[in-house]
Coordinates of C-alpha atoms and ligand atoms in Angstrom, one line a residue:
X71 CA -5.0 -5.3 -17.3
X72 CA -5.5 -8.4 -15.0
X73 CA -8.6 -9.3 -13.8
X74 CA -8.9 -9.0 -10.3
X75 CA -11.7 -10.3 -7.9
X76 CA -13.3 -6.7 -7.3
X77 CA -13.4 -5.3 -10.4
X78 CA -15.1 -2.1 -10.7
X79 CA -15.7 0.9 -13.7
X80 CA -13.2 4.0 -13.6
X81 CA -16.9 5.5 -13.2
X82 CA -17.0 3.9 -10.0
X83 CA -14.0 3.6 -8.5
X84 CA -14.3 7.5 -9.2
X85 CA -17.4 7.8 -7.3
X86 CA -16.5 5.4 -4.1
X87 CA -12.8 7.1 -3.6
X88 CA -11.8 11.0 -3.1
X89 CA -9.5 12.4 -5.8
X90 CA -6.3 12.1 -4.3
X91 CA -7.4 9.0 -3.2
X92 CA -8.5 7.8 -7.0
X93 CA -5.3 9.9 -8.4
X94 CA -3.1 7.1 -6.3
X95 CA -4.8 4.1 -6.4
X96 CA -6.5 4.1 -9.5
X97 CA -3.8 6.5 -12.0
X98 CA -1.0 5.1 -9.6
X99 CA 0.5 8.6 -8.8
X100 CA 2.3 9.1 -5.8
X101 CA 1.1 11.2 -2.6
X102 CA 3.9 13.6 -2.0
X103 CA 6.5 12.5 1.0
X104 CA 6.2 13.2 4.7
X105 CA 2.5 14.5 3.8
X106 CA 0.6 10.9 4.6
X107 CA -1.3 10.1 7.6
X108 CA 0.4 7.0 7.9
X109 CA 3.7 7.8 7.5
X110 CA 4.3 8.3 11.0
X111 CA 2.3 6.3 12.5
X112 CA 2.8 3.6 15.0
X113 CA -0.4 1.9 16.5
X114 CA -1.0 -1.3 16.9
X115 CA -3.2 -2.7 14.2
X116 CA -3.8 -3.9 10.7
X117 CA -3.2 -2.0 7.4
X118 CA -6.0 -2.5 5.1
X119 CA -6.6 -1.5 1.0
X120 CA -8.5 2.1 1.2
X121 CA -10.0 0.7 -1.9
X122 CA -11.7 -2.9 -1.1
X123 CA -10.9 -3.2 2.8
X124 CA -8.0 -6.2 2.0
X125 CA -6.0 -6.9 4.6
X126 CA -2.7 -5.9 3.9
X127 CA -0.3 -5.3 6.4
X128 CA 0.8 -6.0 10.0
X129 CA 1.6 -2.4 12.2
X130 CA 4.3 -5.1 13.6
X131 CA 6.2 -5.4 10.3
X132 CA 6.3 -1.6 10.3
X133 CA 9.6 0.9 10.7
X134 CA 11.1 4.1 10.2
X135 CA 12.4 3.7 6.7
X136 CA 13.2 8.0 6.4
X137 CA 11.9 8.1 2.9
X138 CA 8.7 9.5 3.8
X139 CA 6.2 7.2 3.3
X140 CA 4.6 4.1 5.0
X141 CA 7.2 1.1 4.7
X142 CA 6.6 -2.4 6.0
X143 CA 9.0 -5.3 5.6
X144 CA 6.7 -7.5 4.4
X145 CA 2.8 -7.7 3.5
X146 CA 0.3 -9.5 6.0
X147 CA 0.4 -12.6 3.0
X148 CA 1.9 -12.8 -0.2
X149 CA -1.5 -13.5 -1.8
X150 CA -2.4 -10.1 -0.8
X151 CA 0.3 -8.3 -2.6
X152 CA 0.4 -8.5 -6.3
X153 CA 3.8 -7.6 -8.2
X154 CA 4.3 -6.6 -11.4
X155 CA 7.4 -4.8 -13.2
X156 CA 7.2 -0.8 -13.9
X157 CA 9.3 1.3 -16.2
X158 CA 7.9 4.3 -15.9
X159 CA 10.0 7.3 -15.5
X160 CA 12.7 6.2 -16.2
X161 CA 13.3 3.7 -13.4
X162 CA 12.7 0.0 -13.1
X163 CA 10.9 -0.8 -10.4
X164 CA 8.3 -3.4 -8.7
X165 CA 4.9 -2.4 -8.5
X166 CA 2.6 -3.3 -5.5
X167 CA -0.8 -3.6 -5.9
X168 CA -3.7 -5.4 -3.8
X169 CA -4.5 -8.5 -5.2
X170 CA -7.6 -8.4 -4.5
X171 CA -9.1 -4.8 -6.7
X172 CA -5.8 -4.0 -8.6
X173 CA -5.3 -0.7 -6.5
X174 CA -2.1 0.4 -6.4
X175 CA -0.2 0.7 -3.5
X176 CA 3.2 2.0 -4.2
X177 CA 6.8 -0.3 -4.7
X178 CA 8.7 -2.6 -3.1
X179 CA 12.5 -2.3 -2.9
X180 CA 15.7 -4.7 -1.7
X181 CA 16.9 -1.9 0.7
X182 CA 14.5 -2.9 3.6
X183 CA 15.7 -4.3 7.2
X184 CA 18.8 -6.8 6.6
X185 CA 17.7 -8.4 9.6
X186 CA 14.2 -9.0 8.4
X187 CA 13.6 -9.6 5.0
X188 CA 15.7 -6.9 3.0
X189 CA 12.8 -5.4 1.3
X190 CA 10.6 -2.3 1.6
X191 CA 7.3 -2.5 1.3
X192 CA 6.9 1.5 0.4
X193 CA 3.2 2.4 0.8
X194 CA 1.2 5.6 0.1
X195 CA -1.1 6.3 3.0
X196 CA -3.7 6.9 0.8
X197 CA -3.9 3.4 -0.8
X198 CA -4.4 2.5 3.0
X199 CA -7.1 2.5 5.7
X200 CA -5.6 1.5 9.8
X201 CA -8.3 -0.5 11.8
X202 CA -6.7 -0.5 15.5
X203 CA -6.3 -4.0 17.0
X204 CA -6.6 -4.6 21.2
X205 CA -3.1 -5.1 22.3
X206 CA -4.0 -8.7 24.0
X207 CA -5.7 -9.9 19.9
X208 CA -2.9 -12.3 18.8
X209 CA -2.3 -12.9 14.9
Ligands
FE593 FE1 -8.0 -3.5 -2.7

């Protein structure tokens, strides 16, 4: 395992979080769809780790990817997003994880806005915590 800035004991991180909450982020499971209080959300604001408070992504960078969880076409930084390969179940896939504690966030894919960037930042809702930014507070 890297070593990340905020590093912290399973102990811990089991004490600071809630179950689902560790169960995600921690064990990197994955919240069932359409059930995450982000996943149809549209305020204005900043995404941040539910974990260490990192800033992570921009509501503008935000849509309606119909897959059931939060998806973002790209992070707030690409310091903030860590990437690393995943073969588990039986899929190969690109982990995200805050760069900043390790917690895992979900996977990014190449089927995101053409437009934009073609990816999909797919995020669980519980890797994330929204702090709600005054509409005239530029970037
Ligand atoms: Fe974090």
């Amino acid at each position: 395992m890297a070593s990340f800035e905020i590093s912290k004991t399973e102990e811990e991180w089991k004490q600071q979080l809630t179950p689902d909450q560790y169960f995600v982020i921690r064990e990197k499971g994955t919240e069932r769809p359409f059930t995450g209080k982000f996943e149809n959300h549209w305020e204005p604001g900043v995404y941040n780790c539910a974990a260490c408070g990192n800033e992570l992504f921009l509501s503008n960078t935000k849509f309606d990817a119909g897959c059931g969880w939060p998806s973002f076409y790209e992070a707030l930084d690409k310091t903030k997003v860590t990437e690393k390969m995943d073969y588990s179940h039986d899929m190969t896939r690109v982990e995200i994880m805050c760069a900043k504690c390790g917690g895992h966030l979900g996977h990014v894919f190449n089927d995101g806005p053409a437009d934009k960037t073609g990816l999909r930042y797919c995020v669980n809702s519980l890797s994330l915590e929204f702090k709600k930014q005054d509409s005239s507070a530029t970037k």
